[in-house]
Amino acid sequence: MNRLILPVLFAVLYQVHTLPLHTEEDEYLFKSWMSQYNNKYEINEYYQRLQTFLENKKKIERHNAGNHKFSMGLNQFSDMTFTEFKKSYLLTEPQNCSATRGNHVSSNGPYPDMIDWRTKGHYVTDVKNQGACGSCWTFSTTGCLESVTAIATGKLLQLAEQQLVDCAGAFDNHGCNGGLPSHAFEYIMYNKGLMTEQDYPYKAIQGECRFKPELAAAFVKDVVNITKYDEMGMVDAVARLNPVSLAYEVTSDFMHYRDGIYTSTKCHNTTDMVNHAVLAVGYAEQNGTPYWIVKNSWGTNWGINGYFYIERGKNMCGLAACSSYPLPLV
């Protein structure tokens, strides 16, 4: 036998014999999942990913057998450990996001029992996909500016996340390693505009800034921060004005979220632990539990067609730690 083949053969045999046993049904399910998400692996990685997939599947089944307000399911992240997921999809730089005293002025209500800006008109763009880049903050920013501009002008634009990834570093943002919508709104305000996605396409990797002022399509007049931990201030803004950007802490069970109202006893509720930014487009209540309707940036295969519900009124996972929205310049 060829000497070059022997080490490879021994490595494969060792890999197979040292891995825990799995059934043909397990492999069939994994291969079906691979086909669904168009994933391909070298032989060694295949067995490693299969093992992680089966561990995640067990966690999901264990959770779904319990008494919870939300369910989990297999999705595009099911072959990843939470450590890998965090490194690729969440904010890895610490975020200084507290607006101790915000400049949002609340009314005294009353507020509707539910509101959903997706059904009020053409005010919310489709769910996008950030890919393996911790640029969620840019999608929260564009989503909010797209909505406030559409509410003010009647024109719904698709704005450029990549411009923020490439150009907003001077405002304490870090490209694929994280940033904050409030800082990004300030960048857009001082930079005098944000281009469209068509003119500045998304690449999921940081590059040189290619902003062209003559192609700026959306503008910010001022940035409104909601006072730290004032969740009723968020309700006021979403009920009366527009969707609101927020940040919170993602823990390991959230990457498997499928539907229902997400609640957690493991996440923190302080400003220093937030690691993901999203967009609250509404709120409602189900079986006595109030919740936020939130637009994510992990594509439409994740969660409820790219959205999730998270418990409202308890600063769940720090979601009221640093919320903000821009006033559009139109």
Short mmCIF file of C-alpha atoms in Angstrom, two decimals:
data_model
loop_
_atom_site.label_atom_id
_atom_site.label_comp_id
_atom_site.label_asym_id
_atom_site.label_seq_id
_atom_site.Cartn_x
_atom_site.Cartn_y
_atom_site.Cartn_z
CA MET A 1 0.00 0.00 0.00
CA ASN A 2 1.22 3.50 -0.81
CA ARG A 3 3.05 4.96 2.23
CA LEU A 4 1.34 8.31 1.76
CA ILE A 5 -2.10 6.73 2.06
CA LEU A 6 -1.37 4.88 5.34
CA PRO A 7 -1.21 7.90 7.72
CA VAL A 8 -4.47 9.26 6.27
CA LEU A 9 -6.17 5.87 6.61
CA PHE A 10 -4.98 5.48 10.24
CA ALA A 11 -6.16 9.02 11.04
CA VAL A 12 -9.62 8.29 9.63
CA LEU A 13 -9.84 4.93 11.44
CA TYR A 14 -8.71 6.57 14.69
CA GLN A 15 -11.28 9.34 14.24
CA VAL A 16 -14.10 6.86 13.62
CA HIS A 17 -13.14 4.58 16.54
CA THR A 18 -12.67 7.36 19.08
CA LEU A 19 -15.94 9.16 18.34
CA PRO A 20 -19.10 8.22 20.27
CA LEU A 21 -21.43 5.90 18.43
CA HIS A 22 -24.19 7.29 16.27
CA THR A 23 -26.90 5.57 14.27
CA GLU A 24 -27.59 5.48 10.54
CA GLU A 25 -30.65 7.57 11.28
CA ASP A 26 -28.39 10.21 12.92
CA GLU A 27 -26.18 10.33 9.81
CA TYR A 28 -29.18 10.50 7.50
CA LEU A 29 -30.59 13.45 9.46
CA PHE A 30 -27.20 15.20 9.43
CA LYS A 31 -26.75 14.66 5.69
CA SER A 32 -30.27 15.99 5.04
CA TRP A 33 -29.41 19.04 7.16
CA MET A 34 -26.10 19.47 5.25
CA SER A 35 -28.01 19.36 1.98
CA GLN A 36 -30.58 21.90 3.21
CA TYR A 37 -27.86 24.42 4.12
CA ASN A 38 -25.44 23.44 1.34
CA ASN A 39 -22.64 22.49 3.76
CA LYS A 40 -19.65 20.35 2.75
CA TYR A 41 -16.80 19.07 4.93
CA GLU A 42 -13.51 17.19 4.66
CA ILE A 43 -13.75 13.71 6.21
CA ASN A 44 -12.20 14.63 9.60
CA GLU A 45 -14.35 17.74 9.96
CA TYR A 46 -17.42 15.77 8.90
CA TYR A 47 -17.27 13.54 12.01
CA GLN A 48 -16.48 16.48 14.28
CA ARG A 49 -19.45 18.47 12.91
CA LEU A 50 -21.71 15.41 13.10
CA GLN A 51 -20.88 15.08 16.81
CA THR A 52 -21.58 18.77 17.50
CA PHE A 53 -24.82 18.54 15.49
CA LEU A 54 -26.00 15.53 17.54
CA GLU A 55 -25.11 17.26 20.83
CA ASN A 56 -27.10 20.33 19.75
CA LYS A 57 -29.99 18.10 18.67
CA LYS A 58 -30.05 16.51 22.16
CA LYS A 59 -30.07 19.97 23.82
CA ILE A 60 -32.97 21.01 21.59
CA GLU A 61 -34.97 17.85 22.34
CA ARG A 62 -34.30 18.18 26.08
CA HIS A 63 -35.45 21.81 26.05
CA ASN A 64 -38.58 21.08 23.99
CA ALA A 65 -39.57 18.28 26.38
CA GLY A 66 -39.59 20.78 29.26
CA ASN A 67 -42.04 23.50 30.24
CA HIS A 68 -40.82 26.63 28.42
CA LYS A 69 -42.41 29.62 26.70
CA PHE A 70 -40.29 29.13 23.58
CA SER A 71 -39.19 26.17 21.50
CA MET A 72 -35.87 25.37 19.87
CA GLY A 73 -35.12 23.82 16.50
CA LEU A 74 -32.33 22.86 14.14
CA ASN A 75 -31.12 25.75 11.98
CA GLN A 76 -28.04 26.91 10.04
CA PHE A 77 -25.99 27.07 13.27
CA SER A 78 -26.64 23.48 14.36
CA ASP A 79 -23.12 22.21 13.51
CA MET A 80 -21.46 24.92 15.65
CA THR A 81 -20.49 25.12 19.30
CA PHE A 82 -21.61 28.28 21.07
CA THR A 83 -17.95 29.36 21.33
CA GLU A 84 -17.63 29.20 17.53
CA PHE A 85 -20.97 30.93 17.06
CA LYS A 86 -20.03 33.80 19.41
CA LYS A 87 -16.74 34.37 17.59
CA SER A 88 -18.42 34.62 14.17
CA TYR A 89 -21.82 36.21 14.79
CA LEU A 90 -21.80 38.30 17.98
CA LEU A 91 -20.12 41.47 19.21
CA THR A 92 -16.68 40.46 20.47
CA GLU A 93 -15.45 43.93 21.53
CA PRO A 94 -16.82 45.23 24.88
CA GLN A 95 -19.57 47.77 24.19
CA ASN A 96 -19.87 51.02 26.14
CA CYS A 97 -23.56 51.49 25.48
CA SER A 98 -25.16 53.18 28.46
CA ALA A 99 -27.17 56.35 27.98
CA THR A 100 -27.53 56.98 31.72
CA ARG A 101 -29.88 59.84 30.96
CA GLY A 102 -31.39 59.62 27.50
CA ASN A 103 -32.99 62.41 25.46
CA HIS A 104 -36.17 60.52 24.50
CA VAL A 105 -39.20 62.34 25.94
CA SER A 106 -42.04 59.96 26.81
CA SER A 107 -45.71 60.82 26.74
CA ASN A 108 -48.03 59.58 29.45
CA GLY A 109 -49.79 57.08 27.18
CA PRO A 110 -52.19 55.37 26.99
CA TYR A 111 -50.55 52.88 24.63
CA PRO A 112 -52.19 50.31 22.37
CA ASP A 113 -52.15 46.70 23.59
CA MET A 114 -50.17 45.73 20.52
CA ILE A 115 -48.39 47.36 17.61
CA ASP A 116 -46.53 45.91 14.62
CA TRP A 117 -44.88 48.34 12.21
CA ARG A 118 -44.76 45.60 9.54
CA THR A 119 -48.56 45.76 9.27
CA LYS A 120 -48.94 49.55 9.56
CA GLY A 121 -47.59 50.21 6.06
CA HIS A 122 -44.49 49.70 3.93
CA TYR A 123 -42.15 50.62 6.78
CA VAL A 124 -39.91 47.61 7.47
CA THR A 125 -37.44 46.06 5.00
CA ASP A 126 -37.09 42.29 4.58
CA VAL A 127 -34.89 40.33 6.99
CA LYS A 128 -31.25 40.39 5.88
CA ASN A 129 -28.33 38.07 6.66
CA GLN A 130 -25.14 39.38 8.27
CA GLY A 131 -23.19 36.18 7.55
CA ALA A 132 -20.14 35.20 9.63
CA CYS A 133 -19.28 38.78 10.65
CA GLY A 134 -20.16 40.47 13.95
CA SER A 135 -21.89 43.29 12.08
CA CYS A 136 -25.33 42.91 13.67
CA TRP A 137 -25.03 46.53 14.89
CA THR A 138 -25.00 47.75 11.25
CA PHE A 139 -28.21 45.82 10.44
CA SER A 140 -29.94 47.19 13.53
CA THR A 141 -28.83 50.67 12.43
CA THR A 142 -29.94 50.40 8.80
CA GLY A 143 -33.19 48.68 9.79
CA CYS A 144 -34.08 51.54 12.12
CA LEU A 145 -33.03 54.32 9.72
CA GLU A 146 -34.86 52.57 6.84
CA SER A 147 -38.04 52.54 8.96
CA VAL A 148 -37.88 56.11 10.33
CA THR A 149 -37.13 57.43 6.82
CA ALA A 150 -40.03 55.45 5.33
CA ILE A 151 -42.41 56.71 8.05
CA ALA A 152 -41.31 60.30 7.32
CA THR A 153 -41.22 60.13 3.50
CA GLY A 154 -43.29 57.12 2.41
CA LYS A 155 -40.21 55.72 0.63
CA LEU A 156 -38.63 52.49 1.93
CA LEU A 157 -34.92 52.30 1.03
CA GLN A 158 -32.43 49.44 1.42
CA LEU A 159 -29.44 51.04 3.15
CA ALA A 160 -25.77 50.02 3.16
CA GLU A 161 -24.52 48.01 6.14
CA GLN A 162 -21.14 47.68 4.43
CA GLN A 163 -20.54 51.44 4.57
CA LEU A 164 -20.87 51.24 8.36
CA VAL A 165 -18.59 48.18 8.57
CA ASP A 166 -15.92 49.95 6.48
CA CYS A 167 -16.24 53.59 7.48
CA ALA A 168 -17.65 54.10 11.00
CA GLY A 169 -14.54 53.13 13.01
CA ALA A 170 -13.84 56.66 14.31
CA PHE A 171 -17.13 56.48 16.23
CA ASP A 172 -16.01 53.59 18.47
CA ASN A 173 -17.23 50.88 16.10
CA HIS A 174 -15.16 47.84 15.14
CA GLY A 175 -16.44 46.49 11.81
CA CYS A 176 -16.98 42.72 12.04
CA ASN A 177 -16.00 42.77 15.73
CA GLY A 178 -18.96 44.87 16.82
CA GLY A 179 -20.31 48.35 17.34
CA LEU A 180 -23.46 50.09 18.48
CA PRO A 181 -26.42 51.57 16.59
CA SER A 182 -26.28 54.82 18.62
CA HIS A 183 -22.64 55.30 17.60
CA ALA A 184 -23.50 54.40 13.99
CA PHE A 185 -26.34 56.95 13.91
CA GLU A 186 -23.81 59.57 15.10
CA TYR A 187 -21.42 58.54 12.31
CA ILE A 188 -24.21 58.97 9.72
CA MET A 189 -25.14 62.36 11.19
CA TYR A 190 -21.57 63.75 11.12
CA ASN A 191 -20.63 61.96 7.91
CA LYS A 192 -23.62 63.53 6.15
CA GLY A 193 -25.33 60.42 4.90
CA LEU A 194 -25.56 56.70 4.23
CA MET A 195 -25.56 55.12 0.78
CA THR A 196 -27.95 52.41 -0.45
CA GLU A 197 -27.15 48.72 -0.38
CA GLN A 198 -27.25 48.71 -4.18
CA ASP A 199 -24.54 51.38 -4.41
CA TYR A 200 -22.43 49.91 -1.57
CA PRO A 201 -23.12 46.11 -1.49
CA TYR A 202 -22.64 43.98 1.62
CA LYS A 203 -19.52 41.76 1.74
CA ALA A 204 -19.46 40.42 5.36
CA ILE A 205 -15.80 41.43 5.69
CA GLN A 206 -14.23 44.76 6.56
CA GLY A 207 -12.53 46.68 3.75
CA GLU A 208 -11.52 50.19 2.80
CA CYS A 209 -14.10 52.97 3.11
CA ARG A 210 -15.67 53.70 -0.28
CA PHE A 211 -18.29 56.28 0.74
CA LYS A 212 -19.34 58.66 -2.04
CA PRO A 213 -21.13 61.73 -0.62
CA GLU A 214 -23.00 62.35 -3.88
CA LEU A 215 -24.65 58.91 -3.53
CA ALA A 216 -25.83 59.39 0.08
CA ALA A 217 -29.52 58.41 0.24
CA ALA A 218 -30.51 58.68 3.93
CA PHE A 219 -29.56 61.25 6.55
CA VAL A 220 -29.72 61.69 10.32
CA LYS A 221 -30.69 64.99 11.96
CA ASP A 222 -30.23 63.80 15.56
CA VAL A 223 -29.72 60.66 17.64
CA VAL A 224 -32.25 59.83 20.37
CA ASN A 225 -31.08 57.61 23.23
CA ILE A 226 -33.63 56.09 25.59
CA THR A 227 -32.58 56.28 29.24
CA LYS A 228 -30.72 53.18 30.43
CA TYR A 229 -33.12 50.40 31.59
CA ASP A 230 -36.24 52.49 30.78
CA GLU A 231 -38.21 49.76 29.02
CA MET A 232 -41.42 51.81 29.20
CA GLY A 233 -39.57 54.52 27.28
CA MET A 234 -38.99 51.92 24.56
CA VAL A 235 -42.70 51.03 24.60
CA ASP A 236 -43.53 54.74 24.26
CA ALA A 237 -41.19 55.17 21.27
CA VAL A 238 -42.37 52.03 19.44
CA ALA A 239 -46.04 52.75 20.13
CA ARG A 240 -46.00 56.41 19.06
CA LEU A 241 -43.06 56.93 16.73
CA ASN A 242 -41.12 54.12 15.05
CA PRO A 243 -39.14 50.89 15.49
CA VAL A 244 -36.23 51.10 17.95
CA SER A 245 -32.69 49.65 17.89
CA LEU A 246 -31.73 47.63 20.95
CA ALA A 247 -28.88 45.46 22.19
CA TYR A 248 -28.94 42.49 24.60
CA GLU A 249 -26.99 39.41 25.64
CA VAL A 250 -27.28 36.24 23.56
CA THR A 251 -26.56 33.01 25.48
CA SER A 252 -26.19 29.49 24.09
CA ASP A 253 -29.88 28.53 23.98
CA PHE A 254 -30.79 31.56 21.84
CA MET A 255 -28.84 30.35 18.78
CA HIS A 256 -31.34 27.43 18.60
CA TYR A 257 -34.49 29.59 19.03
CA ARG A 258 -37.39 28.56 16.78
CA ASP A 259 -40.57 30.22 18.05
CA GLY A 260 -42.48 31.36 21.13
CA ILE A 261 -41.52 34.03 23.68
CA TYR A 262 -37.83 33.85 24.57
CA THR A 263 -36.99 34.07 28.28
CA SER A 264 -33.77 33.18 30.05
CA THR A 265 -32.46 32.75 33.58
CA LYS A 266 -28.85 32.53 32.38
CA CYS A 267 -28.38 35.85 30.60
CA HIS A 268 -27.34 39.09 32.32
CA ASN A 269 -29.30 42.34 32.23
CA THR A 270 -26.49 44.90 32.39
CA THR A 271 -24.96 47.19 29.77
CA ASP A 272 -21.52 45.55 29.90
CA MET A 273 -22.76 42.11 28.76
CA VAL A 274 -24.72 42.98 25.60
CA ASN A 275 -23.35 41.18 22.54
CA HIS A 276 -26.02 41.47 19.83
CA ALA A 277 -27.98 44.36 18.29
CA VAL A 278 -31.43 44.01 16.66
CA LEU A 279 -34.59 46.01 15.88
CA ALA A 280 -37.84 46.10 17.89
CA VAL A 281 -40.63 46.55 15.30
CA GLY A 282 -43.55 46.09 17.69
CA TYR A 283 -44.91 44.46 20.81
CA ALA A 284 -47.87 42.32 21.88
CA GLU A 285 -48.99 39.89 24.60
CA GLN A 286 -49.69 36.16 24.60
CA ASN A 287 -51.30 34.15 27.42
CA GLY A 288 -50.53 36.93 29.88
CA THR A 289 -46.88 37.30 28.83
CA PRO A 290 -46.01 40.63 27.17
CA TYR A 291 -43.30 40.45 24.48
CA TRP A 292 -41.35 42.41 21.92
CA ILE A 293 -41.50 41.59 18.18
CA VAL A 294 -37.88 41.75 17.05
CA LYS A 295 -36.20 41.69 13.64
CA ASN A 296 -32.91 39.78 13.57
CA SER A 297 -30.16 39.67 10.92
CA TRP A 298 -29.52 35.91 10.62
CA GLY A 299 -31.63 35.32 7.51
CA THR A 300 -35.19 34.04 7.18
CA ASN A 301 -34.35 30.38 7.96
CA TRP A 302 -33.69 31.28 11.59
CA GLY A 303 -36.47 31.78 14.18
CA ILE A 304 -39.89 32.97 13.00
CA ASN A 305 -38.95 33.81 9.40
CA GLY A 306 -35.99 35.77 10.76
CA TYR A 307 -37.87 37.34 13.70
CA PHE A 308 -38.15 36.43 17.38
CA TYR A 309 -40.29 37.30 20.37
CA ILE A 310 -38.65 38.15 23.70
CA GLU A 311 -40.34 38.79 27.04
CA ARG A 312 -41.17 42.44 27.66
CA GLY A 313 -41.20 44.38 30.93
CA LYS A 314 -38.31 42.58 32.69
CA ASN A 315 -35.28 44.05 30.87
CA MET A 316 -34.77 40.50 29.61
CA CYS A 317 -31.08 39.88 28.83
CA GLY A 318 -30.41 43.61 29.16
CA LEU A 319 -32.57 44.60 26.17
CA ALA A 320 -33.34 47.99 27.77
CA ALA A 321 -29.66 48.70 28.45
CA CYS A 322 -28.97 50.83 25.40
CA SER A 323 -31.84 51.46 22.98
CA SER A 324 -31.89 54.29 20.47
CA TYR A 325 -33.31 55.60 17.21
CA PRO A 326 -32.43 58.41 14.78
CA LEU A 327 -34.44 61.44 13.74
CA PRO A 328 -34.29 61.43 9.94
CA LEU A 329 -33.20 64.47 7.97
CA VAL A 330 -35.59 64.59 5.02
#
